[in-house]
mmCIF file of C-alpha atoms and ligand atoms in Angstrom:
data_model
loop_
_atom_site.group_PDB
_atom_site.id
_atom_site.type_symbol
_atom_site.label_atom_id
_atom_site.label_comp_id
_atom_site.label_asym_id
_atom_site.label_seq_id
_atom_site.Cartn_x
_atom_site.Cartn_y
_atom_site.Cartn_z
ATOM 1 C CA MET A 1 -10.016 -17.097 -16.854
ATOM 2 C CA GLY A 2 -8.924 -14.065 -14.863
ATOM 3 C CA ARG A 3 -5.386 -12.743 -15.146
ATOM 4 C CA LEU A 4 -4.708 -13.764 -11.522
ATOM 5 C CA GLN A 5 -6.660 -17.043 -11.574
ATOM 6 C CA ASP A 6 -5.538 -19.439 -8.796
ATOM 7 C CA LYS A 7 -3.083 -16.904 -7.321
ATOM 8 C CA VAL A 8 -3.058 -16.222 -3.568
ATOM 9 C CA ALA A 9 -2.406 -12.620 -2.528
ATOM 10 C CA ILE A 10 -1.972 -10.764 0.762
ATOM 11 C CA ILE A 11 -2.733 -7.037 0.725
ATOM 12 C CA THR A 12 -1.765 -5.070 3.839
ATOM 13 C CA GLY A 13 -3.700 -2.072 5.160
ATOM 14 C CA ALA A 14 -6.743 -2.977 3.058
ATOM 15 C CA GLY A 15 -9.408 -2.673 5.732
ATOM 16 C CA ARG A 16 -10.678 0.843 5.028
ATOM 17 C CA LYS A 17 -13.544 1.744 2.736
ATOM 18 C CA LYS A 18 -12.449 3.720 -0.351
ATOM 19 C CA GLY A 19 -8.777 2.969 0.393
ATOM 20 C CA LEU A 20 -6.249 1.965 -2.238
ATOM 21 C CA GLY A 21 -6.045 -1.457 -0.551
ATOM 22 C CA GLU A 22 -9.776 -1.988 -1.002
ATOM 23 C CA GLY A 23 -9.428 -0.988 -4.682
ATOM 24 C CA ILE A 24 -6.526 -3.407 -5.211
ATOM 25 C CA ALA A 25 -8.431 -6.212 -3.462
ATOM 26 C CA ARG A 26 -11.448 -5.580 -5.707
ATOM 27 C CA ARG A 27 -9.435 -5.875 -8.927
ATOM 28 C CA PHE A 28 -7.477 -8.912 -7.667
ATOM 29 C CA ALA A 29 -10.733 -10.686 -6.739
ATOM 30 C CA GLU A 30 -12.253 -9.783 -10.127
ATOM 31 C CA GLU A 31 -9.205 -11.344 -11.793
ATOM 32 C CA GLY A 32 -9.655 -14.634 -9.941
ATOM 33 C CA ALA A 33 -7.146 -14.346 -7.076
ATOM 34 C CA THR A 34 -7.804 -15.555 -3.549
ATOM 35 C CA VAL A 35 -7.298 -12.350 -1.599
ATOM 36 C CA VAL A 36 -6.349 -11.976 2.071
ATOM 37 C CA ILE A 37 -6.962 -8.414 3.163
ATOM 38 C CA THR A 38 -5.175 -7.483 6.345
ATOM 39 C CA ASP A 39 -5.193 -4.452 8.615
ATOM 40 C CA ILE A 40 -4.150 -3.355 12.102
ATOM 41 C CA GLY A 41 -7.712 -3.944 13.397
ATOM 42 C CA LYS A 42 -7.690 -1.690 16.447
ATOM 43 C CA ALA A 43 -6.360 1.664 17.576
ATOM 44 C CA SER A 44 -2.815 1.680 18.981
ATOM 45 C CA GLY A 45 -1.327 4.601 20.906
ATOM 46 C CA ASP A 46 -1.551 8.304 20.087
ATOM 47 C CA HIS A 47 -0.561 8.046 16.428
ATOM 48 C CA LEU A 48 -2.875 5.261 15.233
ATOM 49 C CA PRO A 49 -6.322 6.334 16.535
ATOM 50 C CA ALA A 50 -9.503 4.470 15.498
ATOM 51 C CA ASN A 51 -10.647 7.235 13.127
ATOM 52 C CA HIS A 52 -7.469 6.905 11.018
ATOM 53 C CA ILE A 53 -7.125 3.148 10.755
ATOM 54 C CA GLY A 54 -9.012 0.143 9.425
ATOM 55 C CA THR A 55 -10.731 -1.436 12.445
ATOM 56 C CA SER A 56 -11.614 -5.145 12.396
ATOM 57 C CA GLU A 57 -15.294 -4.222 12.004
ATOM 58 C CA GLU A 58 -14.608 -2.020 8.972
ATOM 59 C CA MET A 59 -12.318 -4.670 7.455
ATOM 60 C CA GLU A 60 -15.071 -7.321 7.777
ATOM 61 C CA GLU A 61 -17.520 -4.934 6.073
ATOM 62 C CA VAL A 62 -15.024 -4.285 3.269
ATOM 63 C CA ALA A 63 -14.478 -8.025 2.744
ATOM 64 C CA ALA A 64 -18.206 -8.831 2.787
ATOM 65 C CA ALA A 65 -18.942 -6.071 0.267
ATOM 66 C CA LEU A 66 -16.130 -7.254 -2.039
ATOM 67 C CA ARG A 67 -17.345 -10.870 -1.890
ATOM 68 C CA GLU A 68 -20.850 -9.705 -2.754
ATOM 69 C CA GLU A 69 -19.685 -7.402 -5.556
ATOM 70 C CA THR A 70 -17.099 -9.669 -7.218
ATOM 71 C CA GLY A 71 -18.243 -13.161 -6.212
ATOM 72 C CA GLY A 72 -14.557 -13.719 -5.388
ATOM 73 C CA ASN A 73 -12.617 -15.268 -2.512
ATOM 74 C CA VAL A 74 -11.877 -12.460 -0.081
ATOM 75 C CA HIS A 75 -10.689 -13.222 3.460
ATOM 76 C CA THR A 76 -9.471 -11.134 6.394
ATOM 77 C CA MET A 77 -6.634 -11.338 8.907
ATOM 78 C CA VAL A 78 -5.543 -8.840 11.542
ATOM 79 C CA CYS A 79 -1.878 -7.910 11.085
ATOM 80 C CA ASP A 80 -0.032 -4.950 12.567
ATOM 81 C CA VAL A 81 2.860 -4.451 10.141
ATOM 82 C CA ARG A 82 4.993 -3.101 13.002
ATOM 83 C CA SER A 83 5.069 -6.623 14.456
ATOM 84 C CA GLU A 84 7.353 -9.285 12.968
ATOM 85 C CA ASP A 85 5.322 -11.963 14.797
ATOM 86 C CA ASP A 86 2.078 -10.724 13.228
ATOM 87 C CA ILE A 87 3.691 -10.763 9.779
ATOM 88 C CA SER A 88 5.128 -14.274 10.010
ATOM 89 C CA ARG A 89 1.835 -15.573 11.468
ATOM 90 C CA THR A 90 -0.219 -13.917 8.702
ATOM 91 C CA ILE A 91 1.973 -15.474 6.009
ATOM 92 C CA ALA A 92 1.948 -18.913 7.708
ATOM 93 C CA ASP A 93 -1.855 -18.810 8.174
ATOM 94 C CA THR A 94 -2.343 -17.825 4.534
ATOM 95 C CA VAL A 95 -0.220 -20.723 3.318
ATOM 96 C CA SER A 96 -1.914 -23.212 5.643
ATOM 97 C CA GLN A 97 -5.453 -22.051 4.749
ATOM 98 C CA PHE A 98 -5.048 -21.426 1.013
ATOM 99 C CA GLY A 99 -2.161 -23.755 0.121
ATOM 100 C CA LYS A 100 0.472 -21.236 -0.994
ATOM 101 C CA LEU A 101 1.388 -17.563 -1.367
ATOM 102 C CA ASP A 102 2.028 -15.874 -4.745
ATOM 103 C CA ILE A 103 1.726 -12.107 -4.220
ATOM 104 C CA VAL A 104 2.277 -9.594 -1.412
ATOM 105 C CA VAL A 105 1.111 -6.008 -1.777
ATOM 106 C CA ASN A 106 2.681 -3.733 0.846
ATOM 107 C CA ASN A 107 -0.043 -1.100 0.951
ATOM 108 C CA ALA A 108 -0.357 -0.220 4.676
ATOM 109 C CA GLY A 109 0.849 3.289 5.290
ATOM 110 C CA ILE A 110 0.177 6.415 7.310
ATOM 111 C CA GLY A 111 0.509 9.987 6.154
ATOM 112 C CA TYR A 112 -1.984 11.970 8.194
ATOM 113 C CA ILE A 113 0.518 13.540 10.607
ATOM 114 C CA MET A 114 1.369 16.727 8.723
ATOM 115 C CA LYS A 115 3.603 19.402 10.188
ATOM 116 C CA PRO A 116 6.773 21.351 9.441
ATOM 117 C CA LEU A 117 10.036 19.445 9.755
ATOM 118 C CA MET A 118 11.188 21.603 12.671
ATOM 119 C CA GLU A 119 8.058 20.691 14.675
ATOM 120 C CA MET A 120 8.136 16.969 13.907
ATOM 121 C CA SER A 121 8.783 14.812 16.988
ATOM 122 C CA ILE A 122 10.935 11.686 16.995
ATOM 123 C CA ASP A 123 7.819 9.712 17.966
ATOM 124 C CA GLU A 124 5.966 10.923 14.892
ATOM 125 C CA TRP A 125 8.963 10.170 12.679
ATOM 126 C CA ASP A 126 9.321 6.666 14.181
ATOM 127 C CA VAL A 127 5.703 5.579 13.795
ATOM 128 C CA VAL A 128 5.588 6.626 10.133
ATOM 129 C CA LEU A 129 8.903 4.921 9.327
ATOM 130 C CA ASP A 130 7.788 1.801 11.255
ATOM 131 C CA VAL A 131 4.527 1.399 9.335
ATOM 132 C CA ASN A 132 5.653 2.652 5.912
ATOM 133 C CA LEU A 133 9.153 1.185 5.605
ATOM 134 C CA ARG A 134 10.028 -1.274 8.380
ATOM 135 C CA GLY A 135 6.738 -3.163 7.800
ATOM 136 C CA PRO A 136 7.309 -3.625 4.045
ATOM 137 C CA PHE A 137 10.901 -4.732 4.771
ATOM 138 C CA LEU A 138 9.665 -7.397 7.213
ATOM 139 C CA PHE A 139 6.904 -8.534 4.859
ATOM 140 C CA THR A 140 9.400 -8.780 1.990
ATOM 141 C CA LYS A 141 11.818 -10.797 4.133
ATOM 142 C CA HIS A 142 9.230 -13.316 5.339
ATOM 143 C CA ALA A 143 7.403 -13.613 2.008
ATOM 144 C CA ALA A 144 10.707 -14.176 0.185
ATOM 145 C CA GLN A 145 11.544 -17.072 2.515
ATOM 146 C CA VAL A 146 8.207 -18.703 1.654
ATOM 147 C CA PHE A 147 8.521 -17.940 -2.078
ATOM 148 C CA ILE A 148 11.966 -19.561 -2.173
ATOM 149 C CA ARG A 149 10.743 -22.613 -0.247
ATOM 150 C CA GLN A 150 7.776 -23.011 -2.608
ATOM 151 C CA GLY A 151 10.102 -22.824 -5.613
ATOM 152 C CA PHE A 152 7.869 -21.047 -8.130
ATOM 153 C CA GLY A 153 8.815 -17.401 -7.681
ATOM 154 C CA GLY A 154 6.613 -14.658 -6.298
ATOM 155 C CA ARG A 155 5.564 -11.041 -6.612
ATOM 156 C CA ILE A 156 6.162 -8.169 -4.222
ATOM 157 C CA ILE A 157 4.389 -4.913 -4.993
ATOM 158 C CA ASN A 158 5.107 -1.881 -2.830
ATOM 159 C CA ILE A 159 2.641 0.993 -2.788
ATOM 160 C CA ALA A 160 5.024 3.925 -2.627
ATOM 161 C CA SER A 161 3.888 7.384 -3.753
ATOM 162 C CA GLN A 162 4.729 10.396 -5.844
ATOM 163 C CA ALA A 163 6.361 11.353 -2.529
ATOM 164 C CA ALA A 164 8.880 8.563 -3.226
ATOM 165 C CA LYS A 165 10.353 10.714 -5.987
ATOM 166 C CA SER A 166 9.503 14.332 -5.168
ATOM 167 C CA PRO A 167 9.329 16.337 -1.946
ATOM 168 C CA ALA A 168 6.025 16.815 -0.110
ATOM 169 C CA PRO A 169 6.114 19.694 2.386
ATOM 170 C CA LEU A 170 4.795 18.895 5.904
ATOM 171 C CA LEU A 171 5.510 15.213 5.291
ATOM 172 C CA VAL A 172 9.260 14.789 5.856
ATOM 173 C CA HIS A 173 8.780 11.411 7.591
ATOM 174 C CA TYR A 174 6.396 10.206 4.872
ATOM 175 C CA THR A 175 8.561 11.308 1.937
ATOM 176 C CA SER A 176 11.628 9.770 3.607
ATOM 177 C CA SER A 177 9.808 6.470 4.147
ATOM 178 C CA LYS A 178 8.518 6.381 0.572
ATOM 179 C CA HIS A 179 11.910 7.279 -0.928
ATOM 180 C CA GLY A 180 13.315 4.450 1.234
ATOM 181 C CA MET A 181 10.688 2.098 -0.135
ATOM 182 C CA ILE A 182 12.184 2.489 -3.612
ATOM 183 C CA GLY A 183 15.565 1.416 -2.202
ATOM 184 C CA LEU A 184 13.888 -1.591 -0.589
ATOM 185 C CA THR A 185 12.110 -2.423 -3.862
ATOM 186 C CA ARG A 186 15.281 -2.274 -5.951
ATOM 187 C CA THR A 187 17.506 -4.141 -3.512
ATOM 188 C CA ALA A 188 14.910 -6.897 -3.122
ATOM 189 C CA ALA A 189 14.700 -7.102 -6.931
ATOM 190 C CA ALA A 190 18.487 -7.435 -7.184
ATOM 191 C CA GLU A 191 18.781 -10.080 -4.448
ATOM 192 C CA LEU A 192 15.688 -12.146 -5.198
ATOM 193 C CA GLY A 193 15.653 -12.199 -9.000
ATOM 194 C CA GLU A 194 17.537 -15.486 -9.126
ATOM 195 C CA TYR A 195 14.531 -17.133 -7.431
ATOM 196 C CA GLY A 196 12.031 -15.787 -9.955
ATOM 197 C CA ILE A 197 10.752 -13.221 -7.454
ATOM 198 C CA THR A 198 9.953 -9.762 -8.794
ATOM 199 C CA SER A 199 9.816 -6.640 -6.645
ATOM 200 C CA ASN A 200 8.248 -3.455 -7.976
ATOM 201 C CA ALA A 201 6.810 -0.239 -6.591
ATOM 202 C CA VAL A 202 3.788 1.756 -7.727
ATOM 203 C CA CYS A 203 3.881 5.521 -7.212
ATOM 204 C CA PRO A 204 0.407 7.086 -7.234
ATOM 205 C CA ASN A 205 -0.193 10.801 -7.022
ATOM 206 C CA HIS A 206 -3.144 12.118 -5.008
ATOM 207 C CA VAL A 207 -6.172 9.823 -4.626
ATOM 208 C CA THR A 208 -9.077 11.033 -2.471
ATOM 209 C CA THR A 209 -9.153 8.095 -0.038
ATOM 210 C CA GLY A 210 -9.715 8.626 3.707
ATOM 211 C CA LEU A 211 -6.029 9.537 3.957
ATOM 212 C CA GLY A 212 -6.186 11.668 0.785
ATOM 213 C CA ALA A 213 -9.134 13.657 2.180
ATOM 214 C CA ILE A 214 -7.189 14.459 5.363
ATOM 215 C CA GLN A 215 -4.210 15.591 3.308
ATOM 216 C CA ASN A 216 -6.506 17.801 1.190
ATOM 217 C CA ALA A 217 -7.928 19.446 4.315
ATOM 218 C CA ARG A 218 -4.464 20.164 5.734
ATOM 219 C CA ARG A 219 -3.141 21.437 2.375
ATOM 220 C CA GLY A 220 -6.231 23.661 2.190
ATOM 221 C CA GLU A 221 -5.348 25.251 5.533
ATOM 222 C CA VAL A 222 -1.866 26.052 4.247
ATOM 223 C CA LEU A 223 -3.000 27.252 0.808
ATOM 224 C CA GLY A 224 -6.090 29.110 2.097
ATOM 225 C CA LYS A 225 -8.377 27.004 -0.132
ATOM 226 C CA ASP A 226 -11.388 24.743 0.409
ATOM 227 C CA THR A 227 -11.325 21.100 -0.746
ATOM 228 C CA ASP A 228 -12.518 21.928 -4.275
ATOM 229 C CA GLY A 229 -9.835 24.619 -4.467
ATOM 230 C CA VAL A 230 -7.160 22.126 -3.392
ATOM 231 C CA LEU A 231 -8.364 19.597 -5.975
ATOM 232 C CA ASP A 232 -8.334 22.276 -8.715
ATOM 233 C CA PHE A 233 -4.802 23.211 -7.623
ATOM 234 C CA ARG A 234 -3.788 19.558 -7.891
ATOM 235 C CA LYS A 235 -5.512 19.000 -11.267
ATOM 236 C CA ALA A 236 -3.793 22.005 -12.802
ATOM 237 C CA LYS A 237 -0.463 20.176 -12.453
ATOM 238 C CA ILE A 238 -1.686 16.891 -13.990
ATOM 239 C CA PRO A 239 -1.408 16.555 -17.800
ATOM 240 C CA LEU A 240 -4.325 14.092 -17.936
ATOM 241 C CA GLY A 241 -6.464 16.626 -16.079
ATOM 242 C CA ARG A 242 -7.848 14.645 -13.153
ATOM 243 C CA VAL A 243 -6.637 13.286 -9.827
ATOM 244 C CA GLY A 244 -5.985 9.559 -9.481
ATOM 245 C CA LEU A 245 -8.534 6.902 -8.636
ATOM 246 C CA ALA A 246 -7.977 3.782 -6.553
ATOM 247 C CA SER A 247 -8.735 1.772 -9.705
ATOM 248 C CA ASP A 248 -5.785 3.415 -11.525
ATOM 249 C CA THR A 249 -3.368 2.079 -8.898
ATOM 250 C CA ALA A 250 -5.223 -1.250 -8.709
ATOM 251 C CA ASN A 251 -4.918 -1.789 -12.471
ATOM 252 C CA ALA A 252 -1.156 -1.191 -12.288
ATOM 253 C CA CYS A 253 -0.960 -3.757 -9.457
ATOM 254 C CA VAL A 254 -2.909 -6.346 -11.488
ATOM 255 C CA PHE A 255 -0.424 -5.901 -14.325
ATOM 256 C CA LEU A 256 2.634 -6.201 -12.055
ATOM 257 C CA ALA A 257 1.136 -9.304 -10.397
ATOM 258 C CA SER A 258 0.215 -10.945 -13.719
ATOM 259 C CA ASP A 259 2.247 -13.251 -15.960
ATOM 260 C CA GLU A 260 2.534 -10.355 -18.427
ATOM 261 C CA ALA A 261 4.954 -8.618 -16.034
ATOM 262 C CA ALA A 262 7.215 -11.640 -15.469
ATOM 263 C CA TYR A 263 10.292 -9.806 -16.849
ATOM 264 C CA ILE A 264 9.735 -6.528 -14.990
ATOM 265 C CA THR A 265 11.495 -6.008 -11.655
ATOM 266 C CA GLY A 266 13.062 -3.179 -9.686
ATOM 267 C CA GLU A 267 10.709 -0.622 -11.251
ATOM 268 C CA ALA A 268 8.986 2.305 -9.554
ATOM 269 C CA MET A 269 6.005 2.881 -11.842
ATOM 270 C CA ASN A 270 4.319 6.282 -11.760
ATOM 271 C CA VAL A 271 0.510 6.229 -11.781
ATOM 272 C CA SER A 272 0.044 9.955 -11.788
ATOM 273 C CA GLY A 273 -1.624 11.125 -14.994
ATOM 274 C CA GLY A 274 1.766 12.467 -16.038
ATOM 275 C CA GLU A 275 2.281 14.650 -12.947
ATOM 276 C CA GLU A 276 5.440 12.697 -12.112
ATOM 277 C CA MET A 277 7.614 11.720 -15.065
ATOM 278 C CA HIS A 278 10.858 10.427 -13.624
HETATM 279 N N1 NAD B 1 -4.313 8.458 -1.050
HETATM 280 C C1 NAD B 1 -3.266 8.953 -1.669
HETATM 281 O O1 NAD B 1 -3.309 10.079 -2.188
HETATM 282 C C2 NAD B 1 -1.996 8.149 -1.793
HETATM 283 C C3 NAD B 1 -1.069 8.533 -2.759
HETATM 284 C C4 NAD B 1 0.120 7.816 -2.871
HETATM 285 C C5 NAD B 1 0.360 6.725 -2.057
HETATM 286 N N2 NAD B 1 -0.554 6.370 -1.119
HETATM 287 C C6 NAD B 1 -0.239 5.205 -0.285
HETATM 288 O O2 NAD B 1 -1.229 4.220 -0.483
HETATM 289 C C7 NAD B 1 -1.352 3.414 0.676
HETATM 290 C C8 NAD B 1 -2.815 3.341 1.060
HETATM 291 O O3 NAD B 1 -3.245 4.630 1.444
HETATM 292 P P1 NAD B 1 -4.762 5.118 1.382
HETATM 293 O O4 NAD B 1 -4.779 6.454 0.789
HETATM 294 O O5 NAD B 1 -5.615 4.057 0.827
HETATM 295 O O6 NAD B 1 -5.074 5.354 2.928
HETATM 296 P P2 NAD B 1 -5.920 4.510 3.996
HETATM 297 O O7 NAD B 1 -5.771 5.230 5.273
HETATM 298 O O8 NAD B 1 -7.267 4.231 3.466
HETATM 299 O O9 NAD B 1 -5.114 3.120 4.045
HETATM 300 C C9 NAD B 1 -3.982 2.915 4.825
HETATM 301 C C10 NAD B 1 -4.199 1.681 5.650
HETATM 302 O O10 NAD B 1 -3.019 1.369 6.388
HETATM 303 C C11 NAD B 1 -3.464 0.817 7.616
HETATM 304 N N3 NAD B 1 -2.450 0.818 8.665
HETATM 305 C C12 NAD B 1 -1.977 1.875 9.372
HETATM 306 N N4 NAD B 1 -1.101 1.433 10.306
HETATM 307 C C13 NAD B 1 -1.018 0.086 10.164
HETATM 308 C C14 NAD B 1 -0.288 -0.917 10.826
HETATM 309 N N5 NAD B 1 0.543 -0.630 11.835
HETATM 310 N N6 NAD B 1 -0.454 -2.196 10.421
HETATM 311 C C15 NAD B 1 -1.299 -2.496 9.413
HETATM 312 N N7 NAD B 1 -2.023 -1.585 8.748
HETATM 313 C C16 NAD B 1 -1.877 -0.301 9.127
HETATM 314 C C17 NAD B 1 -4.658 1.663 8.006
HETATM 315 O O11 NAD B 1 -5.443 1.009 8.968
HETATM 316 C C18 NAD B 1 -5.349 1.830 6.664
HETATM 317 O O12 NAD B 1 -6.318 0.836 6.427
HETATM 318 C C19 NAD B 1 -0.462 4.044 1.735
HETATM 319 O O13 NAD B 1 0.780 3.362 1.788
HETATM 320 C C20 NAD B 1 -0.262 5.456 1.224
HETATM 321 O O14 NAD B 1 0.933 6.020 1.660
HETATM 322 C C21 NAD B 1 -1.732 7.051 -0.979
#
């Protein structure tokens, strides 16, 4: 029996290869959950170009590979987390196809627009806040309504960041959205606890996903280092001596989604090799 046997989970922004969402989906499927991976599916406007997002084609490849690798139940749905209609439809379709909903992982996020605060446009600020904070709020709201109707609790897991607790230069919109996500996590925990719903955040430090690689390249420009130099710079600040892996974050999510974490809510758990300690 897996630790998430017979659970039904939605993971947002899980359509990119090597992403944290893919890693979480892998571990959830290995632990016996029915997993619905969702992503935006197609490019949208200047700030969400095809090379930075999980297209429908890539999401189908991710799901097929995970089914093959884990033998688990992995399904796909297109959902732009900026759209309340998309979110309520995704939740309704999940319940009608798989019978219920137990877990939502708010993983979709963007952090590839990197520039000094004084050069940041309102458009750039808005798109990051819309995807990283407004989307998780809407998903929490609609999932909570379903959890309460079902009557057996539920789990909300928000993928925040080390940038939810510490500053990250060139990422004022991102750090603001991730700090806000902790407020969302705690307030949801306070309001929804009486229904047996837990709400927790996970705060990873750097992981070399597609997004992580872009951030490394941009940091390298600022620091005058190549990618290896940036990674060495990062490792030097991490007590456990290596950068994070998607599996580190995924293992924390399995725990928070499992029965073992039934009495844990309102937490913002660092998964950072000791780089972040508060
Ligand atoms: N990689 C890191 O170093 C790191 C560290 C801490 C936190 N995080 C967070 O982890 C999460 C996953 O990041 P990742 O590194 O795997 O990057 P990623 O780019 O692989 O994944 C982000 C996903 O969000 C999706 N997305 C973007 N806009 C969307 C929208 N409007 N609707 C639905 N999906 C949308 C993208 O298509 C993509 O699949 C993000 O929230 C990120 O902020 C990443």
